Short mmCIF file of C-alpha atoms in Angstrom, two decimals:
data_model
loop_
_atom_site.label_atom_id
_atom_site.label_comp_id
_atom_site.label_asym_id
_atom_site.label_seq_id
_atom_site.Cartn_x
_atom_site.Cartn_y
_atom_site.Cartn_z
CA MET A 1 76.50 129.42 140.76
CA ARG A 2 76.52 128.82 144.51
CA LYS A 3 75.12 125.31 144.00
CA LYS A 4 77.96 124.47 141.57
CA LEU A 5 80.53 125.75 144.07
CA VAL A 6 79.07 123.53 146.81
CA VAL A 7 79.18 120.51 144.47
CA VAL A 8 82.81 121.21 143.50
CA LEU A 9 83.84 121.62 147.16
CA ALA A 10 82.04 118.41 148.08
CA LEU A 11 83.84 116.54 145.30
CA LEU A 12 87.19 117.94 146.44
CA CYS A 13 86.48 116.81 150.01
CA VAL A 14 85.57 113.31 148.81
CA LEU A 15 88.73 113.19 146.69
CA ALA A 16 90.90 114.36 149.60
CA PHE A 17 89.30 111.78 151.89
CA CYS A 18 89.91 108.99 149.37
CA MET A 19 93.55 109.95 148.94
CA ALA A 20 94.36 110.19 152.68
CA PRO A 21 94.65 106.42 153.27
CA ALA A 22 96.94 106.05 150.25
CA ALA A 23 99.27 108.73 151.57
CA ALA A 24 99.24 107.26 155.08
CA THR A 25 99.98 103.74 153.88
CA THR A 26 103.66 103.55 153.07
CA SER A 27 106.08 100.73 152.51
CA SER A 28 108.64 99.97 155.19
CA ASP A 29 111.32 101.66 153.04
CA GLN A 30 109.34 104.89 152.79
CA THR A 31 108.50 104.81 156.50
CA THR A 32 112.14 104.12 157.31
CA LYS A 33 113.21 107.21 155.41
CA LYS A 34 110.45 109.35 156.90
CA THR A 35 111.10 108.46 160.54
CA GLY A 36 114.86 107.95 160.47
CA MET A 37 114.47 104.35 161.67
CA THR A 38 116.84 101.79 160.16
CA VAL A 39 115.54 98.22 159.76
CA THR A 40 118.06 95.55 158.81
CA PRO A 41 118.10 91.75 158.75
CA ILE A 42 120.26 90.15 161.41
CA VAL A 43 122.82 87.82 159.90
CA GLY A 44 124.99 85.83 162.27
CA ASP A 45 124.86 85.30 166.00
CA VAL A 46 123.19 87.66 168.42
CA MET A 47 123.08 87.28 172.19
CA TRP A 48 119.39 86.40 172.47
CA PRO A 49 117.91 86.23 175.96
CA LYS A 50 116.79 82.85 177.22
CA GLY A 51 113.17 83.93 177.61
CA SER A 52 110.89 83.88 174.61
CA ASN A 53 107.18 83.66 173.89
CA SER A 54 105.65 80.83 171.94
CA GLY A 55 102.47 80.51 169.97
CA THR A 56 100.65 78.76 167.17
CA VAL A 57 98.95 80.26 164.09
CA THR A 58 96.79 78.91 161.30
CA GLN A 59 96.46 80.28 157.76
CA GLY A 60 95.58 84.00 157.98
CA GLU A 61 95.50 84.04 161.80
CA THR A 62 97.47 86.71 163.68
CA LYS A 63 98.91 86.59 167.21
CA THR A 64 99.92 89.82 168.94
CA TYR A 65 102.84 90.30 171.33
CA SER A 66 104.04 93.44 173.08
CA TYR A 67 107.38 94.63 174.38
CA THR A 68 108.16 97.80 176.33
CA VAL A 69 111.24 99.60 175.02
CA PRO A 70 112.89 101.58 177.82
CA ALA A 71 113.88 105.24 177.33
CA GLY A 72 117.36 105.66 175.85
CA SER A 73 117.36 102.40 173.87
CA THR A 74 118.88 102.58 170.39
CA THR A 75 118.47 98.99 169.17
CA LEU A 76 115.53 96.58 169.15
CA SER A 77 116.07 93.03 167.88
CA VAL A 78 113.27 90.58 167.14
CA LYS A 79 113.52 86.95 166.10
CA VAL A 80 110.68 84.65 165.03
CA VAL A 81 111.50 80.95 164.59
CA TRP A 82 109.10 78.31 163.26
CA GLY A 83 111.73 75.89 161.94
CA THR A 84 110.26 74.71 158.65
CA THR A 85 110.19 76.06 155.11
CA ALA A 86 106.86 74.31 154.50
CA SER A 87 105.19 77.30 156.22
CA ASN A 88 105.79 81.02 155.97
CA LEU A 89 104.97 83.46 158.75
CA GLY A 90 104.70 87.21 158.45
CA LEU A 91 105.79 89.82 160.99
CA ILE A 92 104.50 93.37 161.33
CA VAL A 93 106.09 95.65 163.93
CA GLN A 94 104.26 98.71 165.25
CA THR A 95 105.90 101.52 167.22
CA PRO A 96 104.19 103.19 170.21
CA ASN A 97 103.08 106.03 167.92
CA SER A 98 101.40 103.50 165.56
CA ILE A 99 103.91 103.51 162.69
CA GLY A 100 103.90 100.03 161.15
CA TYR A 101 106.88 98.22 159.60
CA GLY A 102 106.48 95.11 157.45
CA GLU A 103 105.04 92.65 156.60
CA PHE A 104 108.37 90.86 156.81
CA ASP A 105 108.60 87.13 156.09
CA ASP A 106 111.05 84.24 155.83
CA ALA A 107 112.85 85.63 152.78
CA THR A 108 113.33 89.14 154.27
CA ASP A 109 116.67 88.25 155.87
CA GLY A 110 118.01 86.72 152.65
CA SER A 111 117.60 83.11 153.74
CA THR A 112 114.51 80.90 153.55
CA ASN A 113 115.03 78.74 156.63
CA GLY A 114 111.94 78.95 158.83
CA SER A 115 113.13 81.95 160.83
CA LEU A 116 113.33 85.71 160.63
CA ALA A 117 115.60 88.07 162.60
CA LEU A 118 115.48 91.86 162.32
CA GLN A 119 117.10 94.81 164.01
CA PHE A 120 115.47 98.24 164.39
CA GLN A 121 117.83 101.14 165.12
CA ASP A 122 117.29 104.81 165.88
CA ASN A 123 118.95 107.26 168.25
CA PRO A 124 116.93 106.96 170.38
CA LEU A 125 114.20 104.44 169.62
CA GLN A 126 110.75 105.53 170.62
CA SER A 127 110.23 104.29 174.15
CA GLY A 128 106.99 102.63 175.19
CA GLN A 129 104.94 99.63 174.15
CA TRP A 130 105.81 98.17 170.74
CA LEU A 131 103.48 95.61 169.15
CA PHE A 132 104.52 92.54 167.14
CA PHE A 133 101.99 90.79 164.93
CA VAL A 134 102.89 87.25 163.82
CA ARG A 135 100.63 86.07 160.99
CA GLY A 136 100.17 82.72 159.31
CA LYS A 137 101.07 83.85 155.80
CA SER A 138 101.27 80.40 154.20
CA VAL A 139 100.32 77.65 156.65
CA THR A 140 98.71 74.25 156.23
CA GLY A 141 97.02 73.21 159.46
CA SER A 142 98.77 75.07 162.26
CA GLN A 143 102.34 76.25 162.79
CA SER A 144 104.06 76.70 166.14
CA PHE A 145 106.70 79.42 166.59
CA THR A 146 108.72 81.33 169.16
CA ILE A 147 109.31 85.07 169.23
CA THR A 148 112.20 86.67 171.09
CA ILE A 149 112.56 90.43 171.54
CA VAL A 150 115.43 92.35 173.13
CA SER A 151 116.41 96.03 173.24
CA SER A 152 119.58 97.85 174.22
#
């Protein structure tokens, strides 16, 4: 009897362990609801700062950028521009407490035009170092891009 109980408990532990990643992996919509964060495409003009970072990715390659959001900020805007519809880049955004949003791509903002602009809003946003992962989602050869990030 005791041996059967140990086997049943072991199976339950294995089952719980297998289900944990599925519960932790959520879509951006589910994460948005859970954390209170609102993520929306930016349509129209935004006052982007003059400074931006540039990079190049190949198919499946990922480049990482970071940005420190100051305490009290309520809006974070990010724009990735690669300028051609022949390639598609993906963007994943990770908060300082490791909650991931995305993978967003060219069509996320409703227009396939070689760029992506998103706004993250919360009152307040989590302050600290945010990470931005730009991935070559559909690239032949290599694709250059710029990424601009601003908070307020």
